[in-house]
């Protein structure tokens, strides 16, 4: 069992972060926040997929104004992502946002920072300091030290600004598109502060490459007990980020939400269209919030045996397949009926 690093507990809306609470899965809408209809629709899609915290880009006053309507319809806490303009942060707090993603050193004069922090403290609104490797302060860029340490120094500078204002509702992220740099940065800062850490890679890529990078970086850190919230950043529909996040957590035995899906890699014994069938089964049950394992296997030689611990499954044969439950065959049906029969059995069990 993974021994998690114990961090300070904060609350983002009704989601408790840190302090040994379950690791939260987070994502970000890619809609225009000003488009309330489209953003509300995507918030619902993300929440239905299990997303527990959703971040929104707030680029201007109109986007900040839309927050007031969006928080009313959102079933999960919303975080406003703000750069440079302190007035947008104040507007979002007044409009009911649950948290801010804001680097206090980047919003101008000291009194601007003080105004934001004062209101955030009054309303108990946490602030996530989000350091990205590609947008470090100029003086840090020029230092002859590893990039990961530049990121840590940037984070510590921002943390000090908040702590000097007696503010400690802080969460921290240090993201790079490079796996090893990201891991080094989180390892370093985890020894310096006890604030909860939001982990992930930034600009990790599209579905294939991005999943591999994210699974490596996030998985290694989680296995070391580091991380309180996660986001799998992908150039893809953000709903896919949520499913990927839970897959990482489930495989490390850190969360149990949803179905555990397994399928074999196919070989010369496979006599059915296993790839299409496996994708169809996985897509059908990806939103089913049951702690069960579903297996789709290519042949009756190894299928039920290799997946004997699965709750339900298919083992393909020549133009047909066997439906099994808890390792025992319970039906034999033609290939074109396999999916429908499996669905029927699972939903009626």
Short mmCIF file of C-alpha atoms in Angstrom, two decimals:
data_model
loop_
_atom_site.label_atom_id
_atom_site.label_comp_id
_atom_site.label_asym_id
_atom_site.label_seq_id
_atom_site.Cartn_x
_atom_site.Cartn_y
_atom_site.Cartn_z
CA UNK A 1 0.00 0.00 0.00
CA UNK A 2 1.23 3.49 -0.89
CA UNK A 3 2.06 5.66 2.10
CA UNK A 4 0.89 9.14 1.19
CA UNK A 5 2.57 12.35 2.26
CA UNK A 6 0.35 14.13 4.79
CA UNK A 7 -0.37 17.72 3.81
CA UNK A 8 -2.38 20.63 5.10
CA UNK A 9 -6.10 20.21 4.45
CA UNK A 10 -7.97 22.87 2.48
CA UNK A 11 -11.50 22.93 1.08
CA UNK A 12 -12.33 23.74 -2.51
CA UNK A 13 -16.07 24.12 -2.30
CA UNK A 14 -17.28 20.85 -0.81
CA UNK A 15 -14.16 18.93 -1.85
CA UNK A 16 -11.56 18.45 0.87
CA UNK A 17 -8.02 18.43 -0.51
CA UNK A 18 -4.92 17.25 1.34
CA UNK A 19 -4.84 15.97 4.88
CA UNK A 20 -5.13 12.36 3.73
CA UNK A 21 -8.39 12.90 1.85
CA UNK A 22 -8.92 10.97 -1.41
CA UNK A 23 -6.89 12.27 -4.34
CA UNK A 24 -9.20 14.43 -6.45
CA UNK A 25 -9.46 14.24 -10.22
CA UNK A 26 -9.48 17.62 -11.91
CA UNK A 27 -9.87 18.92 -15.47
CA UNK A 28 -10.40 22.19 -17.31
CA UNK A 29 -13.10 23.31 -19.72
CA UNK A 30 -11.88 24.16 -23.22
CA UNK A 31 -14.96 26.21 -24.02
CA UNK A 32 -15.16 29.99 -24.06
CA UNK A 33 -16.15 30.76 -20.47
CA UNK A 34 -18.32 33.62 -21.75
CA UNK A 35 -20.46 31.06 -23.59
CA UNK A 36 -22.53 30.02 -20.59
CA UNK A 37 -24.57 27.42 -22.48
CA UNK A 38 -21.56 25.60 -23.96
CA UNK A 39 -19.54 25.82 -20.75
CA UNK A 40 -22.45 24.57 -18.63
CA UNK A 41 -22.86 21.63 -20.99
CA UNK A 42 -19.18 20.72 -20.72
CA UNK A 43 -19.19 21.12 -16.94
CA UNK A 44 -22.03 18.57 -16.80
CA UNK A 45 -20.17 16.17 -19.11
CA UNK A 46 -17.06 16.40 -16.95
CA UNK A 47 -19.02 15.97 -13.72
CA UNK A 48 -20.87 12.96 -15.16
CA UNK A 49 -17.48 11.40 -15.96
CA UNK A 50 -16.45 11.85 -12.32
CA UNK A 51 -14.52 15.11 -12.44
CA UNK A 52 -14.44 16.61 -8.96
CA UNK A 53 -12.89 20.06 -9.55
CA UNK A 54 -13.20 22.01 -12.81
CA UNK A 55 -11.04 24.95 -13.84
CA UNK A 56 -12.22 27.75 -16.13
CA UNK A 57 -10.14 30.27 -18.03
CA UNK A 58 -11.06 33.84 -17.07
CA UNK A 59 -9.58 36.14 -19.66
CA UNK A 60 -11.68 39.26 -19.21
CA UNK A 61 -14.58 40.91 -17.37
CA UNK A 62 -17.22 39.12 -19.44
CA UNK A 63 -15.76 35.74 -18.50
CA UNK A 64 -15.61 36.77 -14.84
CA UNK A 65 -19.23 37.88 -15.08
CA UNK A 66 -20.25 34.48 -16.49
CA UNK A 67 -18.90 32.81 -13.35
CA UNK A 68 -21.97 33.98 -11.44
CA UNK A 69 -24.26 31.89 -13.66
CA UNK A 70 -21.90 28.95 -14.00
CA UNK A 71 -21.49 28.35 -10.27
CA UNK A 72 -25.28 28.13 -9.96
CA UNK A 73 -25.52 25.20 -12.36
CA UNK A 74 -22.26 23.40 -11.64
CA UNK A 75 -22.53 20.23 -9.51
CA UNK A 76 -18.81 20.48 -8.64
CA UNK A 77 -16.54 23.31 -7.44
CA UNK A 78 -15.18 25.69 -10.07
CA UNK A 79 -11.72 27.28 -10.10
CA UNK A 80 -10.99 30.55 -11.92
CA UNK A 81 -7.72 30.57 -13.86
CA UNK A 82 -6.45 34.15 -13.89
CA UNK A 83 -3.30 35.80 -15.12
CA UNK A 84 -2.11 39.35 -14.36
CA UNK A 85 -5.43 41.17 -13.74
CA UNK A 86 -6.25 41.27 -10.02
CA UNK A 87 -9.66 42.81 -10.73
CA UNK A 88 -10.79 39.59 -12.39
CA UNK A 89 -9.86 37.65 -9.25
CA UNK A 90 -11.93 39.97 -7.08
CA UNK A 91 -14.84 39.78 -9.50
CA UNK A 92 -14.72 35.98 -9.53
CA UNK A 93 -14.64 35.75 -5.73
CA UNK A 94 -17.64 38.05 -5.52
CA UNK A 95 -19.40 35.88 -8.10
CA UNK A 96 -19.03 32.72 -6.04
CA UNK A 97 -15.94 30.94 -7.39
CA UNK A 98 -14.64 28.14 -5.14
CA UNK A 99 -10.91 28.76 -5.71
CA UNK A 100 -8.40 30.73 -7.73
CA UNK A 101 -5.44 29.65 -9.81
CA UNK A 102 -3.31 32.75 -9.52
CA UNK A 103 0.38 33.54 -9.10
CA UNK A 104 0.44 36.49 -6.69
CA UNK A 105 3.79 37.75 -7.99
CA UNK A 106 2.30 38.31 -11.44
CA UNK A 107 -0.60 40.65 -10.70
CA UNK A 108 1.21 43.92 -10.36
CA UNK A 109 1.50 46.24 -7.40
CA UNK A 110 1.57 45.07 -3.81
CA UNK A 111 -1.76 46.67 -2.99
CA UNK A 112 -3.38 44.65 -5.80
CA UNK A 113 -2.16 41.43 -4.26
CA UNK A 114 -3.27 42.59 -0.83
CA UNK A 115 -6.78 43.31 -2.10
CA UNK A 116 -7.15 39.85 -3.62
CA UNK A 117 -5.71 38.03 -0.62
CA UNK A 118 -7.80 39.99 1.86
CA UNK A 119 -11.02 39.03 0.06
CA UNK A 120 -9.91 35.42 -0.47
CA UNK A 121 -9.12 35.14 3.23
CA UNK A 122 -12.50 36.58 4.22
CA UNK A 123 -14.35 34.19 1.91
CA UNK A 124 -12.03 31.20 2.62
CA UNK A 125 -11.14 30.92 -1.07
CA UNK A 126 -7.98 28.84 -1.66
CA UNK A 127 -5.35 30.00 -4.13
CA UNK A 128 -3.41 27.57 -6.29
CA UNK A 129 0.06 28.75 -7.18
CA UNK A 130 0.66 27.30 -10.63
CA UNK A 131 4.26 27.32 -11.84
CA UNK A 132 4.89 26.31 -15.45
CA UNK A 133 8.42 25.66 -16.73
CA UNK A 134 7.82 27.68 -19.87
CA UNK A 135 6.78 30.91 -18.17
CA UNK A 136 9.24 31.50 -15.36
CA UNK A 137 10.29 34.94 -14.17
CA UNK A 138 13.16 36.48 -16.13
CA UNK A 139 15.62 36.49 -13.23
CA UNK A 140 15.06 32.77 -12.69
CA UNK A 141 15.39 31.94 -16.38
CA UNK A 142 18.93 33.32 -16.35
CA UNK A 143 20.11 31.30 -13.33
CA UNK A 144 22.60 28.49 -13.89
CA UNK A 145 20.67 25.84 -11.97
CA UNK A 146 18.46 22.89 -13.05
CA UNK A 147 15.09 23.84 -14.48
CA UNK A 148 13.31 21.93 -11.75
CA UNK A 149 14.97 24.08 -9.09
CA UNK A 150 14.05 27.24 -10.97
CA UNK A 151 10.44 26.08 -10.79
CA UNK A 152 10.71 25.39 -7.07
CA UNK A 153 12.25 28.80 -6.42
CA UNK A 154 9.45 30.46 -8.37
CA UNK A 155 6.84 28.60 -6.32
CA UNK A 156 8.56 29.47 -3.04
CA UNK A 157 8.66 33.15 -4.01
CA UNK A 158 4.91 33.14 -4.67
CA UNK A 159 4.24 31.21 -1.46
CA UNK A 160 6.20 33.76 0.55
CA UNK A 161 4.06 36.58 -0.83
CA UNK A 162 0.91 34.84 0.44
CA UNK A 163 2.43 33.79 3.76
CA UNK A 164 3.65 37.34 4.41
CA UNK A 165 0.00 38.36 4.11
CA UNK A 166 -0.97 35.68 6.65
CA UNK A 167 -2.65 33.52 4.00
CA UNK A 168 -2.22 29.75 4.03
CA UNK A 169 -5.12 28.34 2.00
CA UNK A 170 -2.59 27.38 -0.62
CA UNK A 171 -2.24 24.59 -3.16
CA UNK A 172 0.83 24.34 -5.40
CA UNK A 173 1.62 22.91 -8.83
CA UNK A 174 4.93 22.81 -10.70
CA UNK A 175 4.42 21.55 -14.24
CA UNK A 176 6.75 20.93 -17.14
CA UNK A 177 6.22 19.06 -20.39
CA UNK A 178 9.27 16.99 -19.46
CA UNK A 179 8.61 14.00 -17.21
CA UNK A 180 11.89 13.98 -15.27
CA UNK A 181 11.90 17.74 -14.73
CA UNK A 182 8.37 17.58 -13.35
CA UNK A 183 9.21 14.69 -11.03
CA UNK A 184 12.33 16.43 -9.71
CA UNK A 185 10.40 19.65 -9.07
CA UNK A 186 7.65 17.94 -7.07
CA UNK A 187 10.11 15.83 -5.10
CA UNK A 188 12.02 18.96 -4.14
CA UNK A 189 9.08 21.11 -3.08
CA UNK A 190 7.45 18.25 -1.16
CA UNK A 191 10.40 18.46 1.23
CA UNK A 192 10.06 22.22 1.69
CA UNK A 193 6.31 22.83 2.29
CA UNK A 194 3.32 20.91 3.59
CA UNK A 195 0.76 22.51 1.29
CA UNK A 196 -1.30 20.15 -0.88
CA UNK A 197 0.16 19.55 -4.32
CA UNK A 198 -1.72 19.43 -7.60
CA UNK A 199 0.29 17.19 -9.91
CA UNK A 200 0.47 16.66 -13.64
CA UNK A 201 2.44 17.53 -16.74
CA UNK A 202 1.68 20.53 -18.90
CA UNK A 203 1.53 20.42 -22.70
CA UNK A 204 1.97 16.66 -22.49
CA UNK A 205 0.57 16.09 -25.96
CA UNK A 206 -2.23 14.27 -27.72
CA UNK A 207 -4.00 11.12 -26.57
CA UNK A 208 -1.23 8.60 -27.23
CA UNK A 209 1.92 10.45 -26.22
CA UNK A 210 0.21 12.56 -23.59
CA UNK A 211 -1.19 9.53 -21.78
CA UNK A 212 2.20 7.87 -21.66
CA UNK A 213 3.96 10.97 -20.35
CA UNK A 214 1.24 11.68 -17.80
CA UNK A 215 0.99 8.10 -16.59
CA UNK A 216 4.76 8.04 -16.04
CA UNK A 217 5.04 11.40 -14.32
CA UNK A 218 1.86 11.27 -12.25
CA UNK A 219 2.22 7.57 -11.51
CA UNK A 220 5.78 7.82 -10.22
CA UNK A 221 4.90 10.75 -7.96
CA UNK A 222 1.75 9.11 -6.61
CA UNK A 223 3.69 5.93 -5.94
CA UNK A 224 6.03 8.02 -3.78
CA UNK A 225 3.07 9.41 -1.86
CA UNK A 226 3.23 12.83 -3.53
CA UNK A 227 0.05 14.44 -4.82
CA UNK A 228 -3.37 15.53 -3.55
CA UNK A 229 -5.14 16.41 -6.80
CA UNK A 230 -4.28 15.38 -10.35
CA UNK A 231 -4.96 16.47 -13.90
CA UNK A 232 -4.00 14.48 -16.98
CA UNK A 233 -3.53 17.33 -19.47
CA UNK A 234 -4.32 16.17 -23.02
CA UNK A 235 -4.89 17.80 -26.39
CA UNK A 236 -8.25 16.08 -26.47
CA UNK A 237 -11.81 16.32 -25.18
CA UNK A 238 -11.26 17.04 -21.46
CA UNK A 239 -13.61 14.20 -20.54
CA UNK A 240 -10.80 11.88 -21.61
CA UNK A 241 -8.57 13.53 -18.98
CA UNK A 242 -10.99 12.45 -16.27
CA UNK A 243 -11.13 8.83 -17.38
CA UNK A 244 -7.33 8.76 -17.64
CA UNK A 245 -6.98 10.22 -14.16
CA UNK A 246 -9.14 7.54 -12.62
CA UNK A 247 -7.29 4.81 -14.51
CA UNK A 248 -4.01 5.96 -13.00
CA UNK A 249 -5.51 6.10 -9.51
CA UNK A 250 -7.27 2.73 -9.84
CA UNK A 251 -4.12 0.97 -11.00
CA UNK A 252 -2.24 2.31 -7.99
CA UNK A 253 -5.11 1.23 -5.71
CA UNK A 254 -5.69 4.84 -4.65
CA UNK A 255 -9.30 5.15 -5.89
CA UNK A 256 -11.95 2.58 -6.81
CA UNK A 257 -14.37 4.63 -8.87
CA UNK A 258 -15.77 2.99 -11.98
CA UNK A 259 -15.20 -0.19 -13.92
CA UNK A 260 -11.82 -1.87 -14.22
CA UNK A 261 -11.57 -2.89 -17.89
CA UNK A 262 -9.09 -5.46 -19.17
CA UNK A 263 -8.55 -6.94 -22.61
CA UNK A 264 -5.89 -9.08 -24.25
CA UNK A 265 -3.49 -7.72 -26.90
CA UNK A 266 -4.72 -10.18 -29.61
CA UNK A 267 -2.64 -12.85 -31.30
CA UNK A 268 -2.90 -15.42 -34.09
CA UNK A 269 -5.51 -17.39 -32.14
CA UNK A 270 -7.99 -14.50 -32.22
CA UNK A 271 -10.94 -15.37 -34.49
CA UNK A 272 -13.25 -12.39 -33.82
CA UNK A 273 -12.96 -8.62 -34.30
CA UNK A 274 -11.59 -8.19 -30.80
CA UNK A 275 -10.29 -4.65 -31.17
CA UNK A 276 -13.67 -3.21 -32.18
CA UNK A 277 -15.49 -5.27 -29.57
CA UNK A 278 -13.12 -4.23 -26.78
CA UNK A 279 -13.49 -0.54 -27.65
CA UNK A 280 -17.28 -0.88 -27.78
CA UNK A 281 -17.45 -2.56 -24.39
CA UNK A 282 -15.06 -0.07 -22.78
CA UNK A 283 -16.99 2.94 -24.14
CA UNK A 284 -20.34 1.49 -23.08
CA UNK A 285 -19.36 0.99 -19.46
CA UNK A 286 -16.86 3.80 -18.86
CA UNK A 287 -19.49 5.85 -16.98
CA UNK A 288 -20.75 2.91 -14.92
CA UNK A 289 -19.75 3.68 -11.35
CA UNK A 290 -19.49 0.11 -10.09
CA UNK A 291 -16.43 -1.52 -8.58
CA UNK A 292 -16.35 -4.40 -11.06
CA UNK A 293 -13.89 -5.83 -13.58
CA UNK A 294 -14.94 -6.51 -17.18
CA UNK A 295 -12.68 -8.55 -19.46
CA UNK A 296 -12.71 -8.94 -23.24
CA UNK A 297 -10.42 -11.79 -24.28
CA UNK A 298 -9.54 -13.08 -27.73
CA UNK A 299 -9.84 -16.84 -27.45
CA UNK A 300 -11.38 -19.61 -25.32
CA UNK A 301 -7.98 -21.23 -24.78
CA UNK A 302 -6.69 -18.65 -22.30
CA UNK A 303 -9.57 -16.18 -21.99
CA UNK A 304 -11.56 -17.31 -18.96
CA UNK A 305 -8.43 -18.53 -17.20
CA UNK A 306 -6.40 -15.35 -17.63
CA UNK A 307 -9.42 -13.25 -16.65
CA UNK A 308 -10.71 -15.59 -13.97
CA UNK A 309 -10.82 -12.78 -11.42
CA UNK A 310 -13.02 -10.63 -13.66
CA UNK A 311 -16.64 -10.22 -12.67
CA UNK A 312 -17.85 -10.43 -16.27
CA UNK A 313 -16.23 -11.11 -19.59
CA UNK A 314 -16.11 -12.42 -23.14
CA UNK A 315 -13.81 -15.04 -24.62
CA UNK A 316 -13.88 -15.11 -28.41
CA UNK A 317 -14.04 -18.24 -30.56
CA UNK A 318 -14.54 -18.83 -34.31
CA UNK A 319 -17.38 -16.48 -35.22
CA UNK A 320 -18.81 -16.69 -31.73
CA UNK A 321 -17.86 -16.21 -28.11
CA UNK A 322 -18.36 -17.34 -24.56
CA UNK A 323 -19.79 -15.11 -21.86
CA UNK A 324 -18.28 -15.80 -18.48
CA UNK A 325 -18.96 -14.62 -14.96
CA UNK A 326 -16.49 -15.01 -12.10
CA UNK A 327 -14.38 -17.24 -14.34
CA UNK A 328 -17.24 -19.61 -15.25
CA UNK A 329 -18.81 -19.80 -18.71
CA UNK A 330 -22.53 -19.00 -18.53
CA UNK A 331 -23.46 -18.57 -22.21
CA UNK A 332 -22.27 -19.11 -25.78
CA UNK A 333 -23.53 -16.73 -28.50
CA UNK A 334 -22.72 -15.69 -32.11
CA UNK A 335 -20.17 -12.92 -32.56
CA UNK A 336 -22.75 -10.32 -33.59
CA UNK A 337 -24.70 -10.95 -30.37
CA UNK A 338 -21.76 -10.88 -27.94
CA UNK A 339 -21.94 -7.22 -27.01
CA UNK A 340 -25.71 -7.15 -26.51
CA UNK A 341 -25.66 -10.30 -24.39
CA UNK A 342 -22.79 -9.06 -22.22
CA UNK A 343 -24.55 -5.73 -21.73
CA UNK A 344 -27.76 -7.49 -20.72
CA UNK A 345 -26.01 -9.70 -18.20
CA UNK A 346 -24.05 -6.85 -16.60
CA UNK A 347 -27.02 -4.50 -16.33
CA UNK A 348 -29.27 -7.19 -14.85
CA UNK A 349 -26.75 -8.40 -12.28
#
